[in-house]
GROMACS .gro file of C-alpha atoms in nm:
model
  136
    1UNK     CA    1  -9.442  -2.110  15.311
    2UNK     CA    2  -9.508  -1.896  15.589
    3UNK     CA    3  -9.335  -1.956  15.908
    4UNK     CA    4  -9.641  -1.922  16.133
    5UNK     CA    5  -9.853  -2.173  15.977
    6UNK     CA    6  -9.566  -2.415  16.033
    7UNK     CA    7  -9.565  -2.281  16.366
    8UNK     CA    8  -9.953  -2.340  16.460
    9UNK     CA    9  -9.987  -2.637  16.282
   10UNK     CA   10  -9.678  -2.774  16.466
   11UNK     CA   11  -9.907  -2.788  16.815
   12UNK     CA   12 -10.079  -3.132  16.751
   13UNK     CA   13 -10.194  -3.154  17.124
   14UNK     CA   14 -10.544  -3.183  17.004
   15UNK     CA   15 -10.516  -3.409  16.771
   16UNK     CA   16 -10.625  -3.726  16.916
   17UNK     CA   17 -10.946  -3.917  16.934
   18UNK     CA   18 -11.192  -3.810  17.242
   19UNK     CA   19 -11.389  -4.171  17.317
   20UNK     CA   20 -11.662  -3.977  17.566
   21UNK     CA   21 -11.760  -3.701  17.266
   22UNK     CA   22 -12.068  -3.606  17.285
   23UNK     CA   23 -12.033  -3.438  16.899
   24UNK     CA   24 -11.872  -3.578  16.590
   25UNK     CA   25 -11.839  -3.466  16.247
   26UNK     CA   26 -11.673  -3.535  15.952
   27UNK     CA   27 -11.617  -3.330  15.613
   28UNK     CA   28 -11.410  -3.314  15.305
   29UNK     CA   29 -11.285  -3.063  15.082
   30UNK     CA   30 -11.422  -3.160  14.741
   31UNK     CA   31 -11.160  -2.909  14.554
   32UNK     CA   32 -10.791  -3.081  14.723
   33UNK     CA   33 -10.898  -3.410  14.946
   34UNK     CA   34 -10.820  -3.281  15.250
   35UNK     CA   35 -11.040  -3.474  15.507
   36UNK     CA   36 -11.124  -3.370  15.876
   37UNK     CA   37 -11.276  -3.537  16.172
   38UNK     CA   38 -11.374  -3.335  16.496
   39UNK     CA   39 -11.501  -3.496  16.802
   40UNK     CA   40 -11.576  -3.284  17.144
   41UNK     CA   41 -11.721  -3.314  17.456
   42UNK     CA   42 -11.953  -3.099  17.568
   43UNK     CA   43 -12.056  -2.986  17.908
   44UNK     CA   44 -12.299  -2.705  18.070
   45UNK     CA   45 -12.295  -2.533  17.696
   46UNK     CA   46 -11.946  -2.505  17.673
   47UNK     CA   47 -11.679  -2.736  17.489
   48UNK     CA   48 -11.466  -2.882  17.742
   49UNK     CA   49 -11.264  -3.118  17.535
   50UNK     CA   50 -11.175  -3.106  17.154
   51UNK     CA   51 -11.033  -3.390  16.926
   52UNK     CA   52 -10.956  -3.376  16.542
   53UNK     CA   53 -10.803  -3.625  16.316
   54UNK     CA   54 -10.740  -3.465  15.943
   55UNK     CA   55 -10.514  -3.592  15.624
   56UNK     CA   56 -10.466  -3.271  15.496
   57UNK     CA   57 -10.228  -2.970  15.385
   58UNK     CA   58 -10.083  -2.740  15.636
   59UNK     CA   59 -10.287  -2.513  15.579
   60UNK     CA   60 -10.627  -2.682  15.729
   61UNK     CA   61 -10.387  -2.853  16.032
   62UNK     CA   62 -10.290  -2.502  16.149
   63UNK     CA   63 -10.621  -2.449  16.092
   64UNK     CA   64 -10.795  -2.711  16.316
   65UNK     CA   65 -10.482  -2.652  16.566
   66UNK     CA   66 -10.563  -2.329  16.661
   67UNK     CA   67 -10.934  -2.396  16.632
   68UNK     CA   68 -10.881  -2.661  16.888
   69UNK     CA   69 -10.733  -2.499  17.190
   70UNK     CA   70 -10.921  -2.161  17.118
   71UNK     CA   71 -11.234  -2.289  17.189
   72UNK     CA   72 -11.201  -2.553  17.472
   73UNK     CA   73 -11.412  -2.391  17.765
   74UNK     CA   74 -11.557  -2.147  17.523
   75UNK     CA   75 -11.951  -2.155  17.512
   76UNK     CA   76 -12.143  -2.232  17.215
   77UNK     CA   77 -12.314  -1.898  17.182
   78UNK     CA   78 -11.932  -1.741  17.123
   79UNK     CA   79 -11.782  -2.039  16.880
   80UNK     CA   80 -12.133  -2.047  16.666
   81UNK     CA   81 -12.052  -1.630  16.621
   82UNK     CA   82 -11.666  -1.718  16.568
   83UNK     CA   83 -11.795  -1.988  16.312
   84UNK     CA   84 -12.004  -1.759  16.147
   85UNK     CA   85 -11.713  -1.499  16.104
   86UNK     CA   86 -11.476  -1.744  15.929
   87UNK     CA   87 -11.651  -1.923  15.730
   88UNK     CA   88 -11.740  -1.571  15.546
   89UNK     CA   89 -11.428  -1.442  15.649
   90UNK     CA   90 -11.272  -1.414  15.265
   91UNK     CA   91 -11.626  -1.287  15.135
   92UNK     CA   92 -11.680  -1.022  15.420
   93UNK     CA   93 -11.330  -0.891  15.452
   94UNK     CA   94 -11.356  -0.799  15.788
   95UNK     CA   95 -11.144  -0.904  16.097
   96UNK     CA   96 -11.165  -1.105  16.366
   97UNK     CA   97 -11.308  -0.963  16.715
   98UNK     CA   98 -11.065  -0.916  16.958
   99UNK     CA   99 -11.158  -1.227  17.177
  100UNK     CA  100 -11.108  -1.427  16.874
  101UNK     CA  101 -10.808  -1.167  16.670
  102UNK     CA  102 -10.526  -1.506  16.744
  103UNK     CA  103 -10.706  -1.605  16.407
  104UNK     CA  104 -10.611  -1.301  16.209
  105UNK     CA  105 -10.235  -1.460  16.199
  106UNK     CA  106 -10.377  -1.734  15.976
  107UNK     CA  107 -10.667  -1.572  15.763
  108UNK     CA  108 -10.443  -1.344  15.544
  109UNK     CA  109 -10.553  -1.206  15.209
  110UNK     CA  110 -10.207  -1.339  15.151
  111UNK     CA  111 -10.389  -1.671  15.184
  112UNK     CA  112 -10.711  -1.644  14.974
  113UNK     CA  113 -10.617  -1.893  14.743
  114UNK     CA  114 -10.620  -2.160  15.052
  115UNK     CA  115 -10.956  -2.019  15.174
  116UNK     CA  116 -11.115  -2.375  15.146
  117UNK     CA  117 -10.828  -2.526  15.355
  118UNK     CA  118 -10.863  -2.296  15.661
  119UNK     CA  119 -11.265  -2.265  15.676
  120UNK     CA  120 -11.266  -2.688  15.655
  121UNK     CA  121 -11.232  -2.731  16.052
  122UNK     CA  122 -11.484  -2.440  16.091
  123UNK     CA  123 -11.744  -2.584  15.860
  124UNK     CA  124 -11.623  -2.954  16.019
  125UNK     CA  125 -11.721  -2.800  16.368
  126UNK     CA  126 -11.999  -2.625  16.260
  127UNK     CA  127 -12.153  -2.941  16.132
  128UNK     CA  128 -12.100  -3.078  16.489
  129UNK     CA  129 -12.298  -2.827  16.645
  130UNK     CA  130 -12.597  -2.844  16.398
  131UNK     CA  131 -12.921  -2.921  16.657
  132UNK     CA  132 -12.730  -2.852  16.946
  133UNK     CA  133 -13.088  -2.674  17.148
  134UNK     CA  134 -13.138  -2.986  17.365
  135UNK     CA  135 -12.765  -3.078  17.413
  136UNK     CA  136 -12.606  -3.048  17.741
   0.00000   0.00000   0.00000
């Protein structure tokens, strides 16, 4: 097990429940179980608060953990692109811009054979922000 995913997924500050969200969504893994919930609030295009709930390995909670506090009072327009980049990360092979390169200490070819566990917040989130043109 590698140190820093203990690490990340040791910072649970996020996980709570937000009860003003304006977003929720809610996916599971169909290979392992794992199961996450992400509520946020947003405001003026940008995510000002971010809550997640998840029964799953440590691989998807140091997922979801960093995920979390990397994209509070990030606009949408930036966290779509970072979506789009990790989802496909194990297909595309290429590395994280350096705004987002924090998640290059978690998306390790070391860690291909986890792929589903770390894209399951960004998919989660992604759902979230499915139809998002008229949302303020």
């Amino acid at each position: 097990m590698d140190l820093e995913i203990l690490k990340i997924a040791s910072n649970t500050e996020n996980s709570k429940i937000l009860k003003n969200y304006t977003r929720f969504s809610k996916l599971k893994n169909p290979i392992c179980g794992d199961e996450m919930n992400i509520s946020i609030k947003i405001v003026n295009k940008k995510i000002k608060d971010f809550g997640y709930q998840c029964k799953s390995c440590i691989y998807c909670q140091a997922s979801v953990s960093l995920l979390s506090r990397k994209t509070i009072n990030k606009s949408i327009i930036k966290i779509k692109n970072l979506l789009e980049i990790a989802i496909n990360y194990f297909d595309n092979k290429r590395s994280f811009p350096n705004e987002w390169s924090i998640f290059n200490k978690i998306f390790l070819e070391k860690n291909v054979s986890r792929k589903e566990c770390l894209v399951l917040p960004f998919k989660t989130l992604s759902k979230a922000l499915e139809n998002l043109n008229d949302q303020k």
